[in-house]
């Protein structure tokens, strides 16, 4: 089966780590190419937040993928870009960085070096910056965010600030695989298994 044959699932689930029937839930609300990867994350006590691998992730003909450096340039001109750029031409899984062990954080930084900067993105929400911009105008005390994990500075150095709903975590890791109209479900499964299998149970 091809990823281009997969219809998007728009259902939202509860925390997989807290759900007793998580495997059944994964099969209902996670698209087939990423079900095995999400189950593996569950086994390792790693919190997945969102994922996508369907026909809508494939780039339209005549359009090209935007790489990290190009997105950085776009962010310099417009600081309010939506996280939808993560999935243009890519299948992806979003992991809550705030709940990762230091060791798994370290592993993901090393995987960025191995698979390339467009395969592992470290993304911070832009909601707080937007709110502080407004607060400064009205001379209201700004929201202060403090991250004290071992690799907080490294995350900040690499982070892309994108807009997503307030209900999602402040810092996330997007694991991404470039796909096209010929990409098979099995290829996506193998790619994400290779990456997730390197993470430790926490």
Tab-separated table of C-alpha atoms in Angstrom:
chain	number	residue	atom	x	y	z
A	1	UNK	CA	0.000	0.000	0.000
A	2	UNK	CA	1.137	3.527	-0.776
A	3	UNK	CA	0.994	6.466	1.626
A	4	UNK	CA	-0.880	8.291	-1.152
A	5	UNK	CA	-3.725	5.779	-0.617
A	6	UNK	CA	-4.049	6.635	3.093
A	7	UNK	CA	-6.921	8.947	4.011
A	8	UNK	CA	-6.285	11.390	6.878
A	9	UNK	CA	-7.683	10.546	10.303
A	10	UNK	CA	-8.903	13.654	12.085
A	11	UNK	CA	-9.745	12.086	15.450
A	12	UNK	CA	-7.889	13.162	18.578
A	13	UNK	CA	-6.941	10.791	21.375
A	14	UNK	CA	-6.118	10.940	25.033
A	15	UNK	CA	-2.667	10.442	26.524
A	16	UNK	CA	-1.519	7.068	25.177
A	17	UNK	CA	0.663	6.437	28.229
A	18	UNK	CA	-2.319	6.642	30.571
A	19	UNK	CA	-4.781	4.715	28.430
A	20	UNK	CA	-5.152	1.003	29.256
A	21	UNK	CA	-6.323	0.226	25.730
A	22	UNK	CA	-3.651	2.301	24.032
A	23	UNK	CA	-2.864	-0.224	21.281
A	24	UNK	CA	-6.519	-0.369	20.249
A	25	UNK	CA	-6.718	3.407	20.383
A	26	UNK	CA	-3.585	3.750	18.254
A	27	UNK	CA	-5.139	1.533	15.584
A	28	UNK	CA	-8.229	3.774	15.529
A	29	UNK	CA	-6.730	7.264	15.553
A	30	UNK	CA	-3.189	6.829	14.143
A	31	UNK	CA	-2.702	6.369	10.416
A	32	UNK	CA	-1.381	2.949	9.447
A	33	UNK	CA	2.187	3.953	8.430
A	34	UNK	CA	2.884	5.262	11.968
A	35	UNK	CA	0.963	2.798	14.136
A	36	UNK	CA	3.979	0.566	14.843
A	37	UNK	CA	6.162	3.553	15.716
A	38	UNK	CA	3.560	4.940	18.132
A	39	UNK	CA	3.179	1.525	19.783
A	40	UNK	CA	6.944	1.325	20.181
A	41	UNK	CA	6.976	4.775	21.775
A	42	UNK	CA	4.259	3.608	24.173
A	43	UNK	CA	6.380	0.575	25.141
A	44	UNK	CA	9.290	2.916	25.903
A	45	UNK	CA	7.062	5.293	27.924
A	46	UNK	CA	7.661	8.078	25.387
A	47	UNK	CA	4.767	10.493	24.924
A	48	UNK	CA	3.647	11.055	21.339
A	49	UNK	CA	1.438	14.105	20.834
A	50	UNK	CA	0.473	14.084	17.161
A	51	UNK	CA	1.425	12.306	13.953
A	52	UNK	CA	0.598	12.343	10.270
A	53	UNK	CA	1.273	10.073	7.302
A	54	UNK	CA	-1.427	10.326	4.665
A	55	UNK	CA	-2.090	11.556	1.148
A	56	UNK	CA	-2.281	15.168	2.369
A	57	UNK	CA	1.386	15.051	3.411
A	58	UNK	CA	2.516	14.502	-0.170
A	59	UNK	CA	3.594	17.642	-1.978
A	60	UNK	CA	1.450	18.819	-4.838
A	61	UNK	CA	3.021	18.599	-8.273
A	62	UNK	CA	5.171	21.604	-9.064
A	63	UNK	CA	5.821	22.413	-5.401
A	64	UNK	CA	8.957	21.594	-3.442
A	65	UNK	CA	9.689	20.760	0.165
A	66	UNK	CA	10.904	23.566	2.395
A	67	UNK	CA	14.089	22.687	4.262
A	68	UNK	CA	15.074	23.941	7.704
A	69	UNK	CA	17.290	26.750	6.432
A	70	UNK	CA	14.553	28.023	4.123
A	71	UNK	CA	12.053	27.915	6.987
A	72	UNK	CA	14.434	29.894	9.187
A	73	UNK	CA	14.582	32.578	6.512
A	74	UNK	CA	10.786	32.609	6.336
A	75	UNK	CA	10.575	32.940	10.128
A	76	UNK	CA	12.816	35.996	10.026
A	77	UNK	CA	10.192	37.699	7.846
A	78	UNK	CA	7.094	36.262	9.548
A	79	UNK	CA	7.371	34.994	13.118
A	80	UNK	CA	3.842	33.544	13.121
A	81	UNK	CA	4.201	30.529	10.843
A	82	UNK	CA	2.003	27.515	11.551
A	83	UNK	CA	3.484	24.128	12.397
A	84	UNK	CA	1.838	22.771	9.206
A	85	UNK	CA	5.207	23.371	7.519
A	86	UNK	CA	6.479	20.336	9.432
A	87	UNK	CA	4.344	18.016	7.338
A	88	UNK	CA	4.687	19.433	3.837
A	89	UNK	CA	6.305	16.555	1.985
A	90	UNK	CA	6.968	14.566	5.156
A	91	UNK	CA	5.412	11.886	7.339
A	92	UNK	CA	5.998	12.849	10.964
A	93	UNK	CA	5.617	12.055	14.638
A	94	UNK	CA	5.563	14.762	17.320
A	95	UNK	CA	7.119	13.796	20.673
A	96	UNK	CA	6.772	15.811	23.874
A	97	UNK	CA	10.356	16.891	24.550
A	98	UNK	CA	9.481	18.069	28.071
A	99	UNK	CA	8.803	14.496	29.200
A	100	UNK	CA	11.912	12.923	27.655
A	101	UNK	CA	14.760	11.648	29.780
A	102	UNK	CA	18.094	13.443	29.395
A	103	UNK	CA	19.461	10.322	27.719
A	104	UNK	CA	16.723	10.267	25.083
A	105	UNK	CA	17.214	13.982	24.509
A	106	UNK	CA	20.884	13.287	23.917
A	107	UNK	CA	20.041	10.448	21.513
A	108	UNK	CA	17.700	12.640	19.472
A	109	UNK	CA	20.345	15.332	19.100
A	110	UNK	CA	22.754	12.662	17.832
A	111	UNK	CA	20.104	11.325	15.433
A	112	UNK	CA	19.735	14.794	13.967
A	113	UNK	CA	23.421	14.575	13.058
A	114	UNK	CA	22.996	11.078	11.601
A	115	UNK	CA	19.778	11.538	9.618
A	116	UNK	CA	20.124	15.249	8.821
A	117	UNK	CA	18.641	18.447	10.230
A	118	UNK	CA	15.478	18.070	8.158
A	119	UNK	CA	14.709	14.678	9.705
A	120	UNK	CA	14.677	15.784	13.355
A	121	UNK	CA	13.250	19.193	14.210
A	122	UNK	CA	13.255	20.728	17.681
A	123	UNK	CA	10.218	23.003	17.838
A	124	UNK	CA	9.063	25.442	20.502
A	125	UNK	CA	5.630	27.033	20.603
A	126	UNK	CA	5.408	30.692	19.634
A	127	UNK	CA	2.316	31.402	21.750
A	128	UNK	CA	4.308	32.738	24.703
A	129	UNK	CA	6.331	35.121	22.536
A	130	UNK	CA	3.145	36.417	20.925
A	131	UNK	CA	1.520	36.939	24.328
A	132	UNK	CA	4.590	38.729	25.677
A	133	UNK	CA	4.573	41.047	22.664
A	134	UNK	CA	1.037	42.086	23.609
A	135	UNK	CA	1.901	42.301	27.309
A	136	UNK	CA	4.807	44.627	26.586
A	137	UNK	CA	2.491	46.963	24.688
A	138	UNK	CA	0.132	47.155	27.652
A	139	UNK	CA	3.000	47.195	30.170
A	140	UNK	CA	1.877	43.944	31.767
A	141	UNK	CA	4.395	41.617	33.390
A	142	UNK	CA	5.741	39.166	30.825
A	143	UNK	CA	5.389	35.380	31.028
A	144	UNK	CA	8.710	33.853	32.076
A	145	UNK	CA	9.587	30.369	30.838
A	146	UNK	CA	12.372	28.424	32.510
A	147	UNK	CA	13.690	25.130	31.183
A	148	UNK	CA	16.225	23.461	33.434
A	149	UNK	CA	16.813	20.105	31.769
A	150	UNK	CA	20.336	19.074	30.872
A	151	UNK	CA	20.043	20.014	27.198
A	152	UNK	CA	17.847	23.118	27.524
A	153	UNK	CA	20.493	25.383	25.981
A	154	UNK	CA	21.123	22.955	23.126
A	155	UNK	CA	17.388	22.775	22.403
A	156	UNK	CA	17.182	26.569	22.396
A	157	UNK	CA	20.125	26.773	19.990
A	158	UNK	CA	18.402	24.461	17.498
A	159	UNK	CA	14.746	25.318	18.038
A	160	UNK	CA	12.285	26.562	15.448
A	161	UNK	CA	9.457	28.663	16.875
A	162	UNK	CA	6.160	27.763	15.243
A	163	UNK	CA	2.516	28.407	16.024
A	164	UNK	CA	0.387	25.572	17.370
A	165	UNK	CA	-2.497	25.329	19.801
A	166	UNK	CA	-1.911	26.213	23.423
A	167	UNK	CA	-3.024	22.729	24.517
A	168	UNK	CA	0.127	21.195	23.053
A	169	UNK	CA	3.467	21.017	24.921
A	170	UNK	CA	5.835	23.984	24.870
A	171	UNK	CA	8.747	22.025	23.383
A	172	UNK	CA	8.516	19.136	20.941
A	173	UNK	CA	10.638	16.963	18.704
A	174	UNK	CA	9.316	16.205	15.230
A	175	UNK	CA	10.742	13.074	13.638
A	176	UNK	CA	10.227	13.395	9.899
A	177	UNK	CA	10.575	11.283	6.770
A	178	UNK	CA	10.445	12.712	3.249
A	179	UNK	CA	7.690	11.033	1.231
A	180	UNK	CA	6.235	11.251	-2.264
A	181	UNK	CA	3.484	9.617	-4.296
A	182	UNK	CA	5.560	6.418	-4.627
A	183	UNK	CA	6.385	5.963	-0.921
A	184	UNK	CA	5.118	2.674	0.515
A	185	UNK	CA	3.617	2.223	3.983
A	186	UNK	CA	6.309	-0.385	4.725
A	187	UNK	CA	9.065	2.128	3.973
A	188	UNK	CA	7.601	4.597	6.481
A	189	UNK	CA	7.296	1.839	9.099
A	190	UNK	CA	10.922	0.786	8.612
A	191	UNK	CA	12.243	4.350	8.754
A	192	UNK	CA	10.487	5.277	11.988
A	193	UNK	CA	11.293	1.916	13.564
A	194	UNK	CA	14.982	2.522	12.901
A	195	UNK	CA	14.845	5.852	14.727
A	196	UNK	CA	12.478	4.995	17.601
A	197	UNK	CA	14.332	1.729	18.304
A	198	UNK	CA	17.428	3.770	19.187
A	199	UNK	CA	15.599	5.535	22.027
A	200	UNK	CA	15.705	4.057	25.525
A	201	UNK	CA	12.842	2.993	27.717
A	202	UNK	CA	12.290	5.675	30.356
